[in-house]
Coordinates of C-alpha atoms in Angstrom, one line a residue:
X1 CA -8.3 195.1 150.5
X2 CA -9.8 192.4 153.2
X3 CA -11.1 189.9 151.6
X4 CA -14.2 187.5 153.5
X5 CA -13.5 183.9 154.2
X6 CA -16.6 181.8 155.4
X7 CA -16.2 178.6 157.2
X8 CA -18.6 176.5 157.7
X9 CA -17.8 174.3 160.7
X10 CA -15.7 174.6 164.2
X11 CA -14.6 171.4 164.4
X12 CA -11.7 170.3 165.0
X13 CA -10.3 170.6 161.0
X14 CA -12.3 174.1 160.3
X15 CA -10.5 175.3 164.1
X16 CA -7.0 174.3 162.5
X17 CA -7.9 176.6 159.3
X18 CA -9.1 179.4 161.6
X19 CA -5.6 179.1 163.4
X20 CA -3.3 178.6 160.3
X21 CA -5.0 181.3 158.5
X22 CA -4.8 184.0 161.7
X23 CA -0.8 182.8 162.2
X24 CA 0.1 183.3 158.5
X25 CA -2.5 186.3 157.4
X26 CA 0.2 188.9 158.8
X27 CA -1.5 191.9 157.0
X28 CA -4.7 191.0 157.9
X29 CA -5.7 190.2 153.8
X30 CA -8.6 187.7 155.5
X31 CA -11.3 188.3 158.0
X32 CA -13.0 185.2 158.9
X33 CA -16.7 184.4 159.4
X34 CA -17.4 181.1 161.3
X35 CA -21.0 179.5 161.2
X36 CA -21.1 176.7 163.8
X37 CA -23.6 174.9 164.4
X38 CA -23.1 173.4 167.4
X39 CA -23.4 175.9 170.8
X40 CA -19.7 175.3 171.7
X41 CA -16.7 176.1 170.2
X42 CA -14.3 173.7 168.5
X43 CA -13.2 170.9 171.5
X44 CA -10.7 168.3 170.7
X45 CA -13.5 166.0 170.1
X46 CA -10.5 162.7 170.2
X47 CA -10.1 162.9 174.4
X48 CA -14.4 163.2 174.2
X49 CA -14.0 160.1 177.0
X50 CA -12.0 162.3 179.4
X51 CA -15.2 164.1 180.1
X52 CA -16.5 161.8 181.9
X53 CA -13.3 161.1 183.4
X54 CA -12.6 164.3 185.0
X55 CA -11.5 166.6 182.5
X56 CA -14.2 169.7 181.7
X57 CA -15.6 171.0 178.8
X58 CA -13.2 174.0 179.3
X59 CA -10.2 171.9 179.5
X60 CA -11.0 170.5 176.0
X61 CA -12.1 173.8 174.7
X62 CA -9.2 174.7 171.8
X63 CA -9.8 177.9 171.2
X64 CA -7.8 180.2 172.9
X65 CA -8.4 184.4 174.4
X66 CA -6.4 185.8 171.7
X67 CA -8.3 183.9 169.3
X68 CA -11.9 184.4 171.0
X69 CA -10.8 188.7 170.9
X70 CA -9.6 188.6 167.4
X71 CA -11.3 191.6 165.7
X72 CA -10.8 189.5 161.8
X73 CA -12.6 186.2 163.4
X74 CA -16.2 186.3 164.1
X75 CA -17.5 182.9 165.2
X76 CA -21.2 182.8 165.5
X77 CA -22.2 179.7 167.5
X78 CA -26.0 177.6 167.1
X79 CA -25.8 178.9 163.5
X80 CA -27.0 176.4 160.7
X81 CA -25.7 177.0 157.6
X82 CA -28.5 176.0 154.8
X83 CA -27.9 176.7 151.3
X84 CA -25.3 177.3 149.0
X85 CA -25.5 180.1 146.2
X86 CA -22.1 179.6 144.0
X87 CA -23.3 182.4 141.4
X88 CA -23.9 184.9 143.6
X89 CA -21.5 183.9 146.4
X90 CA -23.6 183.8 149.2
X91 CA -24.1 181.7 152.3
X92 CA -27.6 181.3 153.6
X93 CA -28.2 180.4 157.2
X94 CA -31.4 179.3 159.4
X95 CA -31.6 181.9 160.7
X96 CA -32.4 183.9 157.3
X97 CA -28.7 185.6 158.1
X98 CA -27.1 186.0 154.2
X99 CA -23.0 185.9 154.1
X100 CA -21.2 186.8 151.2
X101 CA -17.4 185.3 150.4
X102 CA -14.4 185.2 148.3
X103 CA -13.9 182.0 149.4
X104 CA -16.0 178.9 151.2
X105 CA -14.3 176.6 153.6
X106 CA -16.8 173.8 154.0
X107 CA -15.8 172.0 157.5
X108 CA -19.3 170.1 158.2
X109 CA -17.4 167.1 159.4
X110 CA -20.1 163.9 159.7
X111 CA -22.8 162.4 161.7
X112 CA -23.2 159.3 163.6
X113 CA -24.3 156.3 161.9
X114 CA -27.5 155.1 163.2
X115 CA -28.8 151.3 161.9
X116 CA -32.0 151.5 160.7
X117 CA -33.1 149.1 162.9
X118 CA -36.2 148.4 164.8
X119 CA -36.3 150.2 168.0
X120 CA -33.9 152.5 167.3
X121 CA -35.8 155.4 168.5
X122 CA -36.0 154.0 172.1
X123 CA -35.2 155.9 175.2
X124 CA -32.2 154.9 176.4
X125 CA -30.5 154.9 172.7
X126 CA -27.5 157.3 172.4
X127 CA -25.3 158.6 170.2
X128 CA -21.7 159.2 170.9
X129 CA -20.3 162.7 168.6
X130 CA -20.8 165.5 171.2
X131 CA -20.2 166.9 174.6
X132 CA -23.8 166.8 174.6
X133 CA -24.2 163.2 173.9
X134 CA -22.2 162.7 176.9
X135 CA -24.4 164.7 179.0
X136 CA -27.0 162.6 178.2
X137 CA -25.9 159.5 179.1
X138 CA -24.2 160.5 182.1
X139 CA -28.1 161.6 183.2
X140 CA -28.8 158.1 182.0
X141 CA -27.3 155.5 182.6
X142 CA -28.2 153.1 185.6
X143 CA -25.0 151.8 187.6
X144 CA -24.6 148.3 187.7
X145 CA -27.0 147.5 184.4
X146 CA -25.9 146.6 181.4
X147 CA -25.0 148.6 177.9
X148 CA -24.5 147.8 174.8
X149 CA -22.2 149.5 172.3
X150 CA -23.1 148.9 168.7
X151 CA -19.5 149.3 167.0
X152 CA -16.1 147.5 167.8
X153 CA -13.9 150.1 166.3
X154 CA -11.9 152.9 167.8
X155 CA -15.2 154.8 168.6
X156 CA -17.1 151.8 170.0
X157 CA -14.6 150.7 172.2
X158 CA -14.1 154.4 174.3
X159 CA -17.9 154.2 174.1
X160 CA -17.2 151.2 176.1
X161 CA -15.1 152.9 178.3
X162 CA -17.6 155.5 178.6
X163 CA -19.9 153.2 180.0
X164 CA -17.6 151.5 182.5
X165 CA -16.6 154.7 184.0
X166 CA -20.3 155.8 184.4
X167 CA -21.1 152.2 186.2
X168 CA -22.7 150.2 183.5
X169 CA -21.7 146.5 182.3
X170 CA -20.6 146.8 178.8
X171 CA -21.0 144.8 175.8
X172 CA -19.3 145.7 172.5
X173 CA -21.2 144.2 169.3
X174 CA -19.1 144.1 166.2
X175 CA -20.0 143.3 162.2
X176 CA -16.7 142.2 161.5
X177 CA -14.9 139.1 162.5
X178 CA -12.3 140.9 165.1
X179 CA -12.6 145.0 166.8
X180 CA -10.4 147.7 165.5
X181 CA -11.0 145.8 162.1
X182 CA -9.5 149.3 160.3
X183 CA -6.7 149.6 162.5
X184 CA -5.6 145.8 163.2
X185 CA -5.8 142.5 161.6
X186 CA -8.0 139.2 162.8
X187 CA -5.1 138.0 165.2
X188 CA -4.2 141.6 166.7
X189 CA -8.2 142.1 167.1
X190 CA -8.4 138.2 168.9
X191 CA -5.7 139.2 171.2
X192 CA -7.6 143.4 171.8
X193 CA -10.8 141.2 172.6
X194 CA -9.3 138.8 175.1
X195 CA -7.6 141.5 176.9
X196 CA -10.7 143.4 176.6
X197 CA -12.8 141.1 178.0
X198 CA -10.3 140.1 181.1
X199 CA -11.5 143.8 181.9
X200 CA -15.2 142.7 182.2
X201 CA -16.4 144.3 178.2
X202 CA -18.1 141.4 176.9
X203 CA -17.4 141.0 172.8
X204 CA -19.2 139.6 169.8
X205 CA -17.9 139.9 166.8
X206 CA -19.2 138.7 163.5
X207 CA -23.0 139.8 164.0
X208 CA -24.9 143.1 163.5
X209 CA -27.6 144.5 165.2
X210 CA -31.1 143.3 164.0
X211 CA -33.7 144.9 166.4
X212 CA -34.1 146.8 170.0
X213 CA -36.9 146.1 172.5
X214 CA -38.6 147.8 175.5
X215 CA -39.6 147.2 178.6
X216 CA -43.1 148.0 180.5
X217 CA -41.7 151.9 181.1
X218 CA -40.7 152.0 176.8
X219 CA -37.0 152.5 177.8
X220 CA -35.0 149.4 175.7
X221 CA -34.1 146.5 177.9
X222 CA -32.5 143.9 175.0
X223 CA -31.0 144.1 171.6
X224 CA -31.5 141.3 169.3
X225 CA -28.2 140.2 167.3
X226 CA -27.9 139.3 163.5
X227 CA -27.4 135.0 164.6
X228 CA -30.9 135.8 167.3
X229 CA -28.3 136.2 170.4
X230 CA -30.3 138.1 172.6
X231 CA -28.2 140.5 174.9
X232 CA -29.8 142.8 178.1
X233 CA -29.4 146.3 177.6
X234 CA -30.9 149.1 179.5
X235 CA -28.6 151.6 177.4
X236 CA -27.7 151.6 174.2
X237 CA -24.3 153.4 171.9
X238 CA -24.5 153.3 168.4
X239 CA -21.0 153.6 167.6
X240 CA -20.9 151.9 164.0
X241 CA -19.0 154.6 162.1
X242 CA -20.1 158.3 160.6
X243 CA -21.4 159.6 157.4
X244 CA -20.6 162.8 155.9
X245 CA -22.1 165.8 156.5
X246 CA -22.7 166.8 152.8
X247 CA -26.3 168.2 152.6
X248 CA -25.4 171.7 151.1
X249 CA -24.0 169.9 147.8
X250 CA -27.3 169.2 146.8
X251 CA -28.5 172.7 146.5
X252 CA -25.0 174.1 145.3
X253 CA -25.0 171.9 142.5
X254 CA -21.6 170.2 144.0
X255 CA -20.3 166.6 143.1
X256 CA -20.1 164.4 145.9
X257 CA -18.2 160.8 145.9
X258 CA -19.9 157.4 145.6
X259 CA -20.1 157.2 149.5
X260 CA -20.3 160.8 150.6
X261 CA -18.4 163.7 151.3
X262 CA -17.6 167.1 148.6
X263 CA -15.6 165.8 146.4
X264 CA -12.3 167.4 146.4
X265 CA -8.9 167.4 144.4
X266 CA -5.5 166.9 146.1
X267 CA -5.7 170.5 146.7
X268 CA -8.7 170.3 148.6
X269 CA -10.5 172.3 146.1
X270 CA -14.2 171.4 144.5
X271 CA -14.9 172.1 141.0
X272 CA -15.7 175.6 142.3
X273 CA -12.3 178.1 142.6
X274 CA -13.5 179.5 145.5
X275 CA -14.7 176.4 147.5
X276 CA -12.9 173.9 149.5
X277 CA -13.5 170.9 152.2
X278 CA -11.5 169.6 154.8
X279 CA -12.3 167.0 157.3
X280 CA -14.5 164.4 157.7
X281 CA -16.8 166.0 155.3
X282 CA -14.1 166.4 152.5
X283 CA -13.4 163.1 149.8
X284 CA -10.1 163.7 148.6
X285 CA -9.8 162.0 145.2
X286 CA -12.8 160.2 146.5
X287 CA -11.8 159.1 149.8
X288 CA -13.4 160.6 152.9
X289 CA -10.7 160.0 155.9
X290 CA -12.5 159.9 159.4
X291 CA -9.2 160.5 161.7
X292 CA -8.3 164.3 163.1
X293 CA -4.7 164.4 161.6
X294 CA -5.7 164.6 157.9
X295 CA -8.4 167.0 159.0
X296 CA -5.3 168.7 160.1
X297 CA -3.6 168.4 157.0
X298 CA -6.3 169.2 154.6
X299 CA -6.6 172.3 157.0
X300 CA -3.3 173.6 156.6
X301 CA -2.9 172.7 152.9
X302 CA -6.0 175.3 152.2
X303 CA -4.6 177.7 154.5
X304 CA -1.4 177.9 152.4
X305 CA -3.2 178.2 149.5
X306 CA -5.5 181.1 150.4
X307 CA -2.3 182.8 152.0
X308 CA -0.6 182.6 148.6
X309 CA 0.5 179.2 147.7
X310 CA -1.7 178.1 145.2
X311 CA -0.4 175.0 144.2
X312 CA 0.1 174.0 148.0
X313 CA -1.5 170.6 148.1
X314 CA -2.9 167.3 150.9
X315 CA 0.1 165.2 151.6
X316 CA -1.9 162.0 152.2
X317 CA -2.7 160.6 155.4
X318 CA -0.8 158.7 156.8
X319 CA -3.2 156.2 158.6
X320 CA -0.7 154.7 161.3
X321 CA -1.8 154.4 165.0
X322 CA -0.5 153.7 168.6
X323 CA -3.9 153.7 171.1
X324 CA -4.8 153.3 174.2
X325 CA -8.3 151.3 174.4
X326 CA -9.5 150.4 177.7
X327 CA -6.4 150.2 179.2
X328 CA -5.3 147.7 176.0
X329 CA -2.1 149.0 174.1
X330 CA -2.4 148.5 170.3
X331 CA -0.9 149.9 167.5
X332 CA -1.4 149.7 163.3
X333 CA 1.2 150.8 160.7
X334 CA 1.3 150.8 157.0
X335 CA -0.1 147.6 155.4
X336 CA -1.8 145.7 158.1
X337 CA -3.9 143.7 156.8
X338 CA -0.9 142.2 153.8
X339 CA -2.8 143.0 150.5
X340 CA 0.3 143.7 148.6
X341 CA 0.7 141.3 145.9
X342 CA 3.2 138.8 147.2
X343 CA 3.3 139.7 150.7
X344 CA 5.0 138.0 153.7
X345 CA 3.6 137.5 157.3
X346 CA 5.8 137.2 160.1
X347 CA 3.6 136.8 163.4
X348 CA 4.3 136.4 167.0
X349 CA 2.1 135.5 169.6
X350 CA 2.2 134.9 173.2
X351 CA -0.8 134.3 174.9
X352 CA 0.6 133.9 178.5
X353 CA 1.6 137.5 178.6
X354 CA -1.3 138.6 176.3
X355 CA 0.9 140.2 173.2
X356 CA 0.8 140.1 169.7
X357 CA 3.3 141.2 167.0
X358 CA 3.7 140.5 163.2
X359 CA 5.3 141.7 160.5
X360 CA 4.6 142.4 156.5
X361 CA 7.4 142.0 154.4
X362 CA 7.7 142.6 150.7
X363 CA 8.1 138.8 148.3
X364 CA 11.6 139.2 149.1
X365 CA 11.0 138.6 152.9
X366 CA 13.2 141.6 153.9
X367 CA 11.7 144.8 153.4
X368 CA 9.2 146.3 156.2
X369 CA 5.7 147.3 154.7
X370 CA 3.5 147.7 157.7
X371 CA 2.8 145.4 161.2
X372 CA 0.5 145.0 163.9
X373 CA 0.9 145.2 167.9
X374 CA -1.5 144.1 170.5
X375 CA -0.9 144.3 174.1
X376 CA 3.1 145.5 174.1
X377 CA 3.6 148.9 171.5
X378 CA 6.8 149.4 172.5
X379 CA 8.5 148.3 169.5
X380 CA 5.9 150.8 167.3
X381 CA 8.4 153.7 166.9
X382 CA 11.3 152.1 165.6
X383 CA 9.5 149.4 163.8
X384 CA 7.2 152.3 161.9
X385 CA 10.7 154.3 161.3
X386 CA 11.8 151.3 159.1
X387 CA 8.6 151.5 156.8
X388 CA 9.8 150.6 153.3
X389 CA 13.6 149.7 154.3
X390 CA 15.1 146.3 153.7
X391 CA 15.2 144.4 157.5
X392 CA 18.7 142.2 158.0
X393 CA 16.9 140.2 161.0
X394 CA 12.9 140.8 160.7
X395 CA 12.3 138.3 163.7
X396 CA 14.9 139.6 165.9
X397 CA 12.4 142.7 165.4
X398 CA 9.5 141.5 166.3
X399 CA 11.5 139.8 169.2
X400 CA 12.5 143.1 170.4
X401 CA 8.8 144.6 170.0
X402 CA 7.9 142.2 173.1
X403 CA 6.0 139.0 171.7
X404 CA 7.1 135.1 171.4
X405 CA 7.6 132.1 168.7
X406 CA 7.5 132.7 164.9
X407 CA 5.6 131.8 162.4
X408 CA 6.1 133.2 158.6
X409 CA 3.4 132.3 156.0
X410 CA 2.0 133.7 152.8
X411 CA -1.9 135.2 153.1

C-alpha cells in the first residue's frame, strides 16, 4: 500500500529527502507531497552570488525533468503551510488545502535576521535569502554609491561581493572582534580583513548597528554604528545570521530548543513518531546547524529511516571549511578557536605575502586537533586528513601549508 509523505519545504535539505527517498523507494511504498512556499523550486541557495554573476536561475535550479515528471512527487509551489494537527494527521495550508500523512518531513529552513533597529524599514534595506532578494537589489542599487552589509560572516561577506559586482562601494560591519568569527580565529579574521580591504571592502569589526537614517526622498543614506561611527549608505544588507523557521510548533504542541528550531533526537525524529526536521529549521540534540551539508545529512538519515532503517541516525556535522570570499582563500578545521583544555597554538604569519597558518595541538604538543588558514589553503587537505593523529614535525606543517616564522603559545 502507498503510503503519503508531506514535506514541508524545498530547500535545499527537504530537495535532498525528495531525491533520496525517489532513488531508494524502488516499489514505490511513498508518494510525496511537497508544500513550498516559495514560487521556485529548490536552488542551490550556497552559489546565490553567481546570479548576479552570470549564472541564471535555471542554472541553479536542482531539480531535475525526471524529478519534475515523477507521478509519486507532487510539488505545489507559493503554498504556505499553516498549522499542524498531530491527532488527526493533517497538514493545513493557506490556502484552506488539508493534507493528510503517515509521516511529516518538516524542512522550513530559517529567516534572515533583521536588527531591530531604528530605520530598519527604509527603502533601500535588503535582505539576502532568495533569488528574489537579489532581484531586488540588482533593481536597486546605485553604481558608484556606497552599501553597507550588516554581518561579517560567510553570508555578509558574498553580500559584499554582491554589491561590488552590482557597482556599489561596500562596507562590511561586524559585532565581533574579527569576520568569519565561526569559521576562523582573531588572527586568521585580521589577515581575511586586510586582504579584504586591499580589494576596496571597507571593515569594522567590534560594533553593531545602532540606527538607519534617510534622506529628503526616505531612501537610507547613513547607518549609525554601536561606538557613533557614522558610515554613508544608500543600500543596506542585513546579513547578521538566520533564525529558524519554527512557527508550526506552536500550534502542534512541538518542543522547540532554547534558541529555535524543532527539537529533534539524533534520529531526526521529534517527540512525535511520525514527524521529523532536517535543515536549518531542525535542533539536533539542541543545536540548530546553519550550513547545507548537515542539511544533507539530516536528509538522508530520515530517508533511510522511512525506507526501512529505523535506527538509521545524523552522523554529526562535520563543521570544517575551505572558501572562497571575495577573491580571499580561507579555510577552518576542527578546533579553531583552541578551547580544549590544555591546548597548544602553533601560528605562522607572513604579512608580506598576506598568509596566515596555525595549528592546535593536544597538551602533548603533537597531536593535530583543528587549524586555521588565511590567504594560502593549500595545505587544508592534508592538514585536515591528520585531524586527531600524533604530528612528528608540526611546524614543518604549517611550513608546508605556505606561511612564515613560528610562534607556539598556550591560549
Amino acid at each position: 500500500m502507498t503510503r503519503v509523505l508531506v514535506v514541508v519545504g524545498h530547500g535545499m535539505a527537504g530537495h535532498r529527502l525528495v531525491e533520496e527517498i525517489r532513488s531508494g523507494d524502488r516499489s514505490g511504498r511513498w508518494r510525496i507531497v511537497v508544500v513550498a512556499e516559495e514560487p521556485r523550486p529548490a536552488y542551490d541557495r550556497v552559489s546565490l552570488s553567481s546570479y548576479l554573476d552570470g549564472r541564471t536561475a535555471a542554472d541553479l535550479d536542482l531539480t531535475t525533468p525526471r524529478l519534475r515528471a515523477d507521478p509519486l512527487v507532487d510539488l505545489r509551489l507559493s503554498t504556505r503551510a499553516v498549522h499542524l494537527d498531530r491527532a488527526t494527521r493533517t497538514m493545513t495550508c493557506a490556502d484552506s488545502t488539508v493534507l493528510e500523512y503517515d509521516a511529516l518531513v518538516l524542512a522550513t529552513g530559517s529567516r534572515p535576521f533583521v536588527p531591530p533597529v531604528p530605520g530598519r524599514d527604509l527603502a533601500g534595506c535588503f535582505t539576502y535569502r532568495t533569488i528574489e532578494d537579489l532581484d531586488a537589489l540588482r533593481a536597486a542599487v546605485r553604481p558608484g554609491e556606497p552599501g553597507v552589509v550588516i554581518g561579517g560572516g560567510l553570508l555578509g561577506l558574498e553580500a559584499a561581493r554582491a554589491l561590488r559586482l552590482l557597482g556599489a562601494r561596500p562596507y562590511v560591519v561586524e559585532m565581533a572582534p574579527h569576520l568569519m568569527p565561526l569559521q576562523v580565529d582573531e588572527g586568521g579574521g585580521r589577515v581575511l580583513a586586510r586582504l579584504v580591504g586591499e580589494l576596496g571592502v571597507g571593515v569594522h569589526c567590534g560594533r553593531g548597528l545602532a540606527s538607519l537614517h534617510a534622506g529628503p526622498d526616505g531612501r537610507v543614506r547613513a547607518v549609525t554604528l554601536s561606538d557613533g561611527t557614522e558610515l554613508p549608505a544608500s543600500t543596506v544588507v542585513f546579513a547578521a545570521g538566520v533564525r529558524p523557521r519554527d512557527e508550526l510548533a506552536r500550534s502542534a504542541g512541538l518542543e522547540r530548543a532554547g534558541r529555535g528550531g524543532f527539537l529533534v533526537d539524533e534520529r531526526c525524529r521529534t517527540a512525535d513518531e511520525h514527524v521529523w526536521a532536517v535543515g536549518e529549521c531542525a535542533a539536533v540534540l539542541g543545536r540548530c546547524y546553519g550550513l547545507a551539508a548537515p542539511g544533507h545529512r539530516m536528509a538522508e538519515a530520515v530517508a533511510r529511516q522511512l525506507l526501512g532503517s529505523p535506527a538509521a541516525a545524523f552522523p554529526g556535522a562535520d563543521m570544517s571549511a575551505k572558501l572562497k570570499v571575495l577573491g580571499v582563500e580561507v579555510a577552518g578545521f576542527g578546533d579553531v578557536h583552541a578551547r580544549s583544555e590544555g591546548a597548544v597554538e602553533f601560528v605562522r604569519e607572513d604579512r608580506a605575502a598576506g598568509t596566515y597558518g596555525k595549528l592546535v595541538l593536544a597538551p602533548d604538543g603533537r597531536t593535530l586537533l583543528g587549524g586555521v588558514l588565511a590567504g594560502d589553503t593549500a595545505g587544508y587537505a592534508v592538514l585536515r586528513s591528520l585531524l586527531g593523529r600524533e604530528l612528528t614535525a608540526p611546524a614543518g606543517l604549517l611550513l608546508a601549508a605556505g606561511a612564515a616564522g613560528v610562534d607556539a603559545r598556550r591560549p
